[in-house]
Tab-separated table of C-alpha atoms in Angstrom:
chain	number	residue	atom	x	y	z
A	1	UNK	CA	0.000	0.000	0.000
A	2	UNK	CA	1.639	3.206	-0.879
A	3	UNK	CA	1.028	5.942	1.104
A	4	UNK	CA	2.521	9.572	1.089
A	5	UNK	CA	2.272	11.375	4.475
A	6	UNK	CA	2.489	15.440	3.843
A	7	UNK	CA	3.093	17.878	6.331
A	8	UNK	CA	2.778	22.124	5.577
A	9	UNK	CA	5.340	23.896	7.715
A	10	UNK	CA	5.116	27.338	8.588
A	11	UNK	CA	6.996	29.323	11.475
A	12	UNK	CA	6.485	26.715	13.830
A	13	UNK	CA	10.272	25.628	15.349
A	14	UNK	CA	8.435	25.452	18.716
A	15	UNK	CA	6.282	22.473	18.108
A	16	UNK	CA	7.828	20.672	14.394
A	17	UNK	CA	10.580	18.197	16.179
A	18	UNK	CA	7.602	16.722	18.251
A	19	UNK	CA	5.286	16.197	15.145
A	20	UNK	CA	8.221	14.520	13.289
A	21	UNK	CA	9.456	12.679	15.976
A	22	UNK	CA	5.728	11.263	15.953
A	23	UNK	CA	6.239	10.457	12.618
A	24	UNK	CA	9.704	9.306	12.287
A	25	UNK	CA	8.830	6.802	15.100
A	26	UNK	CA	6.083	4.895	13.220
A	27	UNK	CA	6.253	1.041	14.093
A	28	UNK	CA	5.107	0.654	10.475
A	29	UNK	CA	7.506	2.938	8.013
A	30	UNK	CA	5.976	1.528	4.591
A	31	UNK	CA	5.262	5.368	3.419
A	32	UNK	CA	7.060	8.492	2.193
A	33	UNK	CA	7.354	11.749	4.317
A	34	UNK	CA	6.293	15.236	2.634
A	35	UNK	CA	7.361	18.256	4.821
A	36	UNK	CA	7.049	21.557	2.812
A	37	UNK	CA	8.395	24.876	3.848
A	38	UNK	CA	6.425	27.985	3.257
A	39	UNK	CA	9.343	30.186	3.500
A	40	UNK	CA	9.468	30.048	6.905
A	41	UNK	CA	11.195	32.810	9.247
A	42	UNK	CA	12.612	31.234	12.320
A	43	UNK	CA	14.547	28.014	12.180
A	44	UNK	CA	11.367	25.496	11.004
A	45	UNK	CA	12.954	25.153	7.000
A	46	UNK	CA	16.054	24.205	9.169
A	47	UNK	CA	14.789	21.410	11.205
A	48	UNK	CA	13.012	19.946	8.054
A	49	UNK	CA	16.425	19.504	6.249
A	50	UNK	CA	17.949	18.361	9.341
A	51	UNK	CA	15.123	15.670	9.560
A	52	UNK	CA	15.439	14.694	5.815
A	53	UNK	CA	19.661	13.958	6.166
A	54	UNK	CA	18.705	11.321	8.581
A	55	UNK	CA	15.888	9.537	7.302
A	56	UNK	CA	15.968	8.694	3.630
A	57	UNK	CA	11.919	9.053	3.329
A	58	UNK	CA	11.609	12.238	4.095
A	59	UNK	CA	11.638	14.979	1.009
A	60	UNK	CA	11.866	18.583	1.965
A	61	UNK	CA	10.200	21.717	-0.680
A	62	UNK	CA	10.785	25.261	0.534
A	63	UNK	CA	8.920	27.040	-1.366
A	64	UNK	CA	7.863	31.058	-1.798
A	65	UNK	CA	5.458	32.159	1.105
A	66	UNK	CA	2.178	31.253	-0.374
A	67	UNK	CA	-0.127	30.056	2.393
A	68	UNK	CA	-1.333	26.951	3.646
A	69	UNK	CA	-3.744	25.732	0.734
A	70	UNK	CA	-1.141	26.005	-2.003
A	71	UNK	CA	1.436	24.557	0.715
A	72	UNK	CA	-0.574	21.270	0.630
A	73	UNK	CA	-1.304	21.073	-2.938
A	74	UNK	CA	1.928	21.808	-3.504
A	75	UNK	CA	2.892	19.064	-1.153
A	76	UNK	CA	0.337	16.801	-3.361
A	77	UNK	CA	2.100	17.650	-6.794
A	78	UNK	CA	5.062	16.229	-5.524
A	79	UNK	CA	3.904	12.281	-4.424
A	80	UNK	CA	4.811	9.554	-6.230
A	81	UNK	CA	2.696	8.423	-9.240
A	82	UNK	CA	2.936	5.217	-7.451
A	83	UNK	CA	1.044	7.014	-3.989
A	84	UNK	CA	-2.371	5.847	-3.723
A	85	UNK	CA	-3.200	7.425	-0.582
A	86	UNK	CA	-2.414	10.596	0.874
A	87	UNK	CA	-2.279	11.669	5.191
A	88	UNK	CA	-2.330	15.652	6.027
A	89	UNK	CA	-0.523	16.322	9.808
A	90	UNK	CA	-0.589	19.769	10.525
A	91	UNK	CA	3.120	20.724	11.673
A	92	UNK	CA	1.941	21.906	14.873
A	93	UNK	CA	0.085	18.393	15.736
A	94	UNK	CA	1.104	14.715	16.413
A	95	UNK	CA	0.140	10.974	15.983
A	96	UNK	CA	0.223	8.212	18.178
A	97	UNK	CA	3.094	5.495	17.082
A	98	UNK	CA	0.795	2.781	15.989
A	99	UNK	CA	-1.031	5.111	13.258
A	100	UNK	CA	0.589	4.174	10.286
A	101	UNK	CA	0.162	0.620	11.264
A	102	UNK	CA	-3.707	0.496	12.292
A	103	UNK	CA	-4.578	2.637	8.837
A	104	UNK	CA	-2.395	0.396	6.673
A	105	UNK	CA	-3.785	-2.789	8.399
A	106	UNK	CA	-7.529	-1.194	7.830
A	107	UNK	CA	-6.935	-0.389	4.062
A	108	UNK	CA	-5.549	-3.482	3.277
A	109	UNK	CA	-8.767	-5.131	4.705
A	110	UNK	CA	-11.474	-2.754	3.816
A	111	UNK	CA	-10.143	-0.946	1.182
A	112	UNK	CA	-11.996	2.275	1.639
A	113	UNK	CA	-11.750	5.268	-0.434
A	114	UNK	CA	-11.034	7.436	3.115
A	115	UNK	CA	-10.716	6.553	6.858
A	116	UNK	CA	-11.503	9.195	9.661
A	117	UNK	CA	-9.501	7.936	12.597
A	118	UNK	CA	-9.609	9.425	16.287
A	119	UNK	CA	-9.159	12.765	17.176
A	120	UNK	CA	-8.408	13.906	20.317
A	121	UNK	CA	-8.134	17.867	20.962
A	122	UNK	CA	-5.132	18.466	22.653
A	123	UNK	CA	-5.273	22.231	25.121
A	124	UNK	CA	-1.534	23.569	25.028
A	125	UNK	CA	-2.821	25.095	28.489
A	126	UNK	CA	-2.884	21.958	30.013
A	127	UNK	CA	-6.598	21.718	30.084
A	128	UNK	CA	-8.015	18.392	29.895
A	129	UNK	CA	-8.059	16.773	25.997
A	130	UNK	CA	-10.756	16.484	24.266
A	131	UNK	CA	-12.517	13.806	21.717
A	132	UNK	CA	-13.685	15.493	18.926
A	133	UNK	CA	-15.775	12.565	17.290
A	134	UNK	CA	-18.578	12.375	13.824
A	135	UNK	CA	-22.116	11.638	14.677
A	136	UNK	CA	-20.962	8.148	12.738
A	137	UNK	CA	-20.626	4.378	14.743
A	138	UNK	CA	-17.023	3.012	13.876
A	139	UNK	CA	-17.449	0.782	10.844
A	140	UNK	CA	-17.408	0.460	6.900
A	141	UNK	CA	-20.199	2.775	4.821
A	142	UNK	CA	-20.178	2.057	1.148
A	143	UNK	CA	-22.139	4.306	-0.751
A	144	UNK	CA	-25.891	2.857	-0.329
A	145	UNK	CA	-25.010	4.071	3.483
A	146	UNK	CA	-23.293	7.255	2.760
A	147	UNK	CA	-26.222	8.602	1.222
A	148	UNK	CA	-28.898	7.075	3.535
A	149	UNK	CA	-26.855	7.642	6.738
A	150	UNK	CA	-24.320	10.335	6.036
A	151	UNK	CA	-25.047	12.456	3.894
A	152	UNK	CA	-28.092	13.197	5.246
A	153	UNK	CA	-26.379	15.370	8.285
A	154	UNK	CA	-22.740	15.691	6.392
A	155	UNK	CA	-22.821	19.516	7.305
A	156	UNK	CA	-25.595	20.113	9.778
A	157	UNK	CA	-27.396	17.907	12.073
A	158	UNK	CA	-29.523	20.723	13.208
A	159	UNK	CA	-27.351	22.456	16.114
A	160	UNK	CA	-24.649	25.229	15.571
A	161	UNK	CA	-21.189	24.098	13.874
A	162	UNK	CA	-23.063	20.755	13.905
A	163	UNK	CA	-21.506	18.706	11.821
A	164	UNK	CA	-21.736	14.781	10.952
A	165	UNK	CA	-18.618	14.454	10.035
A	166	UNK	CA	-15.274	16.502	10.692
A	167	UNK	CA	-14.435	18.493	7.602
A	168	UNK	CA	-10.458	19.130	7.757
A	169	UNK	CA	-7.771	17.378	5.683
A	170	UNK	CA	-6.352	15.994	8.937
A	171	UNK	CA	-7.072	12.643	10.943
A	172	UNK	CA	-7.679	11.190	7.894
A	173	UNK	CA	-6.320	8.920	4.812
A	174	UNK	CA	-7.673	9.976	1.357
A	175	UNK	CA	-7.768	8.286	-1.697
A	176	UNK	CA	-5.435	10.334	-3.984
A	177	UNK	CA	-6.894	9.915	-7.087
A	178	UNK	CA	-10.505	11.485	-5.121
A	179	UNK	CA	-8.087	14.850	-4.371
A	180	UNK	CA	-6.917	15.296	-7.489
A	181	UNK	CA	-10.295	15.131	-9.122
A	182	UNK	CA	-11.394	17.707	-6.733
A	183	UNK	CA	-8.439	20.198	-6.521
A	184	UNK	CA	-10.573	22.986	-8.387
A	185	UNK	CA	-12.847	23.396	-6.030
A	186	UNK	CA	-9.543	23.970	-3.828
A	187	UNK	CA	-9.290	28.020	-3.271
A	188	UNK	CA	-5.729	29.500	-2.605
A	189	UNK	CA	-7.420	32.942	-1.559
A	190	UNK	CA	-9.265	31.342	1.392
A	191	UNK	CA	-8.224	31.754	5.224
A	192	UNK	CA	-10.853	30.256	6.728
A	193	UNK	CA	-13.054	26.791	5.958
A	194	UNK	CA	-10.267	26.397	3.769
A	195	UNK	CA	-10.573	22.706	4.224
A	196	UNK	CA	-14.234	21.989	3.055
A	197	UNK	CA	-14.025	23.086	-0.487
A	198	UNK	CA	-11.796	19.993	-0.819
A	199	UNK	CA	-13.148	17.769	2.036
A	200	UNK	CA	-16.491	18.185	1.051
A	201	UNK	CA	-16.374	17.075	-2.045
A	202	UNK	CA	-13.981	13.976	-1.829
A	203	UNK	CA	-16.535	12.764	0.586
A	204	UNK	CA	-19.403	13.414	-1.818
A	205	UNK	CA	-17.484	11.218	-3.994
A	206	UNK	CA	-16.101	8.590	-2.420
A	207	UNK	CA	-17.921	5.460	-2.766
A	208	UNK	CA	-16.540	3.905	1.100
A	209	UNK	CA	-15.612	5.179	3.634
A	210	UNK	CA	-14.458	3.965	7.163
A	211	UNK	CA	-14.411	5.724	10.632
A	212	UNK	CA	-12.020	3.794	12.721
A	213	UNK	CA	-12.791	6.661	15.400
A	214	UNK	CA	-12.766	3.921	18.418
A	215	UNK	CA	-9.796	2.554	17.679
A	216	UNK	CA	-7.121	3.949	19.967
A	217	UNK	CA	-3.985	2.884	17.866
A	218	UNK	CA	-4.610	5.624	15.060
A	219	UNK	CA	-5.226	8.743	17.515
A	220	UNK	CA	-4.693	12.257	15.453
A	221	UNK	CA	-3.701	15.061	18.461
A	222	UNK	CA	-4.753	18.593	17.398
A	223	UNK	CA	-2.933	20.868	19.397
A	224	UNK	CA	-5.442	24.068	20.115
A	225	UNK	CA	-2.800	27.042	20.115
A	226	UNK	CA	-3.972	30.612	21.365
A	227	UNK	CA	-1.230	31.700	18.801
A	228	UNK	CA	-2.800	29.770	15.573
A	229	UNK	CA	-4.343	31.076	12.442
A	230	UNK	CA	-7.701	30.125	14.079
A	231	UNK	CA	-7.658	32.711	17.120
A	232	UNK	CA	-6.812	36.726	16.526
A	233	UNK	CA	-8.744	39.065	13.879
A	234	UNK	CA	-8.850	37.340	10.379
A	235	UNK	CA	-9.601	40.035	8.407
A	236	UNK	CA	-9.942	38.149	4.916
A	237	UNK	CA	-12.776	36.317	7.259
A	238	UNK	CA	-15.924	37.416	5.295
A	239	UNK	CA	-14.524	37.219	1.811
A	240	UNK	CA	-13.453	33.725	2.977
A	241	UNK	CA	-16.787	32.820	3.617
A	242	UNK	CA	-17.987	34.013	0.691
A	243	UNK	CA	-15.770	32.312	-1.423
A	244	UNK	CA	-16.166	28.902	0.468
A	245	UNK	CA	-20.123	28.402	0.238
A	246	UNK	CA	-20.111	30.093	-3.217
A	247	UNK	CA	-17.909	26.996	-4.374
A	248	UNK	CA	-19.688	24.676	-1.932
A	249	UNK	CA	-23.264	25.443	-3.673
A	250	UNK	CA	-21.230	24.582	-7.144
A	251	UNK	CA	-19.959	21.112	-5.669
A	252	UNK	CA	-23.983	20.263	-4.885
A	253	UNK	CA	-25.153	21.283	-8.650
A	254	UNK	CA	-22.111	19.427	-10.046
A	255	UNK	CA	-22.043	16.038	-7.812
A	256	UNK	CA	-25.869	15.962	-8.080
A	257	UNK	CA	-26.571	16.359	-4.697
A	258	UNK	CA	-29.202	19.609	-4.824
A	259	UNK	CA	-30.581	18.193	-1.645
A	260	UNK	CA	-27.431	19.112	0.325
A	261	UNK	CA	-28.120	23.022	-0.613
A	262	UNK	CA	-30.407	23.659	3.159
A	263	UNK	CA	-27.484	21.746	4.926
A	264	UNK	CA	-24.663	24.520	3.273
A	265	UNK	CA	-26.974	27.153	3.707
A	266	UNK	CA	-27.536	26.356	7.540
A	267	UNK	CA	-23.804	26.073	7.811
A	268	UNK	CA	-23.233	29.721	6.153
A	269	UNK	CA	-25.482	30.970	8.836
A	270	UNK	CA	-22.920	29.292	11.254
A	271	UNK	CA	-20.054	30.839	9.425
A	272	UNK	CA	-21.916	33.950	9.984
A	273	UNK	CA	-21.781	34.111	13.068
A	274	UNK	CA	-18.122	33.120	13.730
A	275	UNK	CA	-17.329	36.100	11.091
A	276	UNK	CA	-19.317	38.246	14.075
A	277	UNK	CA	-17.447	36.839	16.546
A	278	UNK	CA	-14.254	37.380	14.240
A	279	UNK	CA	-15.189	41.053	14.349
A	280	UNK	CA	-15.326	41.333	18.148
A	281	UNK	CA	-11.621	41.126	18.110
A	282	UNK	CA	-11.219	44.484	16.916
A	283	UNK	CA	-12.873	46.471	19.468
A	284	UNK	CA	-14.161	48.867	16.744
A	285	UNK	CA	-17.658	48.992	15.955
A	286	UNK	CA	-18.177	51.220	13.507
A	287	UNK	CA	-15.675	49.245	11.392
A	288	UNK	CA	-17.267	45.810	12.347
A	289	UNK	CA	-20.586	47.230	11.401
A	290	UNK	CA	-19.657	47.893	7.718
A	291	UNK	CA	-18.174	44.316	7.526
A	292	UNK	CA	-21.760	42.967	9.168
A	293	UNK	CA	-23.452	45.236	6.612
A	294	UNK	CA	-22.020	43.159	3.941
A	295	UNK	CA	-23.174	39.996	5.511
A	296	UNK	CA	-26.854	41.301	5.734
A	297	UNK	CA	-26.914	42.596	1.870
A	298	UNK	CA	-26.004	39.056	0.960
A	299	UNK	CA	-28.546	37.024	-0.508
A	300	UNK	CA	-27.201	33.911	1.066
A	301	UNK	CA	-28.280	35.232	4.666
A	302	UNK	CA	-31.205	37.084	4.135
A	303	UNK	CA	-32.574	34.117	2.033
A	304	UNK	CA	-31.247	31.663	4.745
A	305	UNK	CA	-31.889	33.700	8.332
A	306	UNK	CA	-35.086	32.017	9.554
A	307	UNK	CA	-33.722	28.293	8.621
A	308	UNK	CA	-31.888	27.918	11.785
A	309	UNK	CA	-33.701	27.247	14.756
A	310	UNK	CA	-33.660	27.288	18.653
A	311	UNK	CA	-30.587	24.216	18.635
A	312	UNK	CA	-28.175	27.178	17.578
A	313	UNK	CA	-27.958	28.079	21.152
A	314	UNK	CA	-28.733	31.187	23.598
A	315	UNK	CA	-25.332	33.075	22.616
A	316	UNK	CA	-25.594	32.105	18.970
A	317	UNK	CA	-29.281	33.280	18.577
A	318	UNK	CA	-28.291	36.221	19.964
A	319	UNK	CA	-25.157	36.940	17.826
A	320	UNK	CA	-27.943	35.838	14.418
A	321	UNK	CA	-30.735	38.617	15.882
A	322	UNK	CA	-27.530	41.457	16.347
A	323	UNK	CA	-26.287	40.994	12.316
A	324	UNK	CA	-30.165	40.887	11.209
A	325	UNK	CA	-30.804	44.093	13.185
A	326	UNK	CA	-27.141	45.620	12.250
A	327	UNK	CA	-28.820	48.811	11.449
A	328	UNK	CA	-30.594	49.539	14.458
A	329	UNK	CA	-27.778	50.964	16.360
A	330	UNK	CA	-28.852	52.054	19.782
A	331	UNK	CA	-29.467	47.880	19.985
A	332	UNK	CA	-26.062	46.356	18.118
A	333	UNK	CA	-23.504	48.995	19.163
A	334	UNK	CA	-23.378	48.213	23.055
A	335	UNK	CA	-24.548	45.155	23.143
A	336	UNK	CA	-21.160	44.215	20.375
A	337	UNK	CA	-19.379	46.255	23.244
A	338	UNK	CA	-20.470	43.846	25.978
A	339	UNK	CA	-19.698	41.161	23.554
A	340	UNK	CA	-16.275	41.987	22.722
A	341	UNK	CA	-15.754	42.625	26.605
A	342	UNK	CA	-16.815	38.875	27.826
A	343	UNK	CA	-14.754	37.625	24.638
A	344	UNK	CA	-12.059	39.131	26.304
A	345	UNK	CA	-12.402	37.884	29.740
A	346	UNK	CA	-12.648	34.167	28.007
């Protein structure tokens, strides 16, 4: 079974020996090692070529800066012709040492076009970790079952950010040929949700698929950073979104899935709101309120507002009432104040 393993690296010196070490210390070593540089500035492109003179299957790309999406791809363009499965690990992250072994032993028996294997959220304050599972039981779904049983709550299951099935590149193995025939949906320009205009469709197409999310061999650990592109003001957050659900919509016309469409547009609304919350990091309203304006003039809100119902949550609700009243002022304006304030306090 070949397998290529690719890892983006980015600026991240304090945490890459650990996820390499995690990788170089597979009991099963029957795949090839991708690690590629995005131009790093502290010592990360460094410890990749360090990492490559010792183990002959490692390969190391630095590349010009050029974000994470094109970092992967780029990663991608580089396998083998021989690879017929591909693993993402995030270079701030780490697997257990029997991962390699538990997903080769499962697609030599199964032979699924993608596994989704155990993830455990990992708190880099010490908090306690966390299992982040699907709304799936741990077997094989071929695609009878994938379109009674999972696509049916693939993006929303009803509740906020409720997904039935994890949506990043990572904690899983993909069928190569199924990301290739989906890389232009892929979108370079994206910053956030990057991950489902590639995830979503691979899944739409795959025709098996195993979660192997009770196994405790193959554990993924996602290491929540305060420092990480996911916390702090992302201020190509709304055209992100945009571009994400514009493409998503275009994956359900193309795959023939039109019955999806409610599920993305419930999500939007979700993304909606985390683009509110995004704004809350600035502290400045009347900038923030120009940015919600935008969100309110779009047809995929307006159209899509009252689809979401009381599951979303007290705080959620709230957030969905402040962007449909943006306008009314004397309401949004402190209340985005007190808002920002609690943020703050965590």
């Amino acid at each position: 079974m070949n397998i290529s393993v690719i890892v983006p690296v980015y600026n991240v010196e304090k945490y890459l020996k650990a996820c390499l070490e995690s990788i170089v210390n597979q009991t099963c070593r029957n795949f090839d090692l991708i690690l590629v540089d995005d131009e790093s500035t502290d010592n990360s492109g460094n410890i990749c070529d360090e990492y490559a003179k010792k183990y002959a299957n490692i390969r190391v790309f630095h590349k010009k800066n050029s974000g994470l999406v094109d970092s992967w791809q780029y990663g991608l363009a580089r396998t083998s012709k021989d690879t017929q499965y591909v693993v993402f690990i995030d270079a701030d992250d780490w697997i257990s040492n029997k991962y390699m072994e538990r997903i080769t032993q499962v697609l030599e028996k199964k032979q699924p076009d993608l596994i989704l294997n155990k993830i455990l959220m990992s708190y880099e304050n010490g908090g306690k970790e966390r299992e982040d599972k699907s709304l799936l039981v741990s077997k094989l779904y071929e695609k009878k079952e994938l379109k009674s049983i999972v696509y049916p709550r693939l993006l929303n299951n009803g509740g906020f950010m409720d997904r039935g099935v994890p949506v990043s590149r990572w904690a899983k193995v993909i069928k190569k040929e199924l990301l290739v025939k989906n890389l232009k949906y892929s979108d370079k320009k994206v910053t956030y949700g990057e991950d489902l205009n590639i995830i979503f469709p691979v899944l739409l197409d795959a025709n098996s698929i195993y979660v192997d999310e009770e196994n405790n061999e193959a554990v993924y650990y996602y290491r929540i950073r305060k420092d990480s592109m996911q916390h702090g003001y992302d201020k190509n957050k709304l055209n992100s979104i945009d571009r994400v659900y514009n493409h998503l919509i275009q994956i359900c016309h193309d795959k023939g899935y039109t019955e999806l469409l409610k599920q993305v547009e419930v999500d939007y609304i979700c993304a909606c709101v985390q683009c509110y919350k995004n704004e809350l990091e600035k502290l400045n309203y009347n900038s923030a309120k120009d940015n919600i304006d935008s969100i309110l003039n779009n047809n995929k809100f307006g159209n899509n507002y009252k689809k979401v119902d009381s599951k979303f949550g007290m705080l959620n609700g709230l957030i969905l009432f402040l962007i449909y009243n943006n306008k009314r002022t004397y309401i949004t304006k402190p209340l985005y104040y007190l808002l920002a304030y609690l943020k703050k306090r965590g």
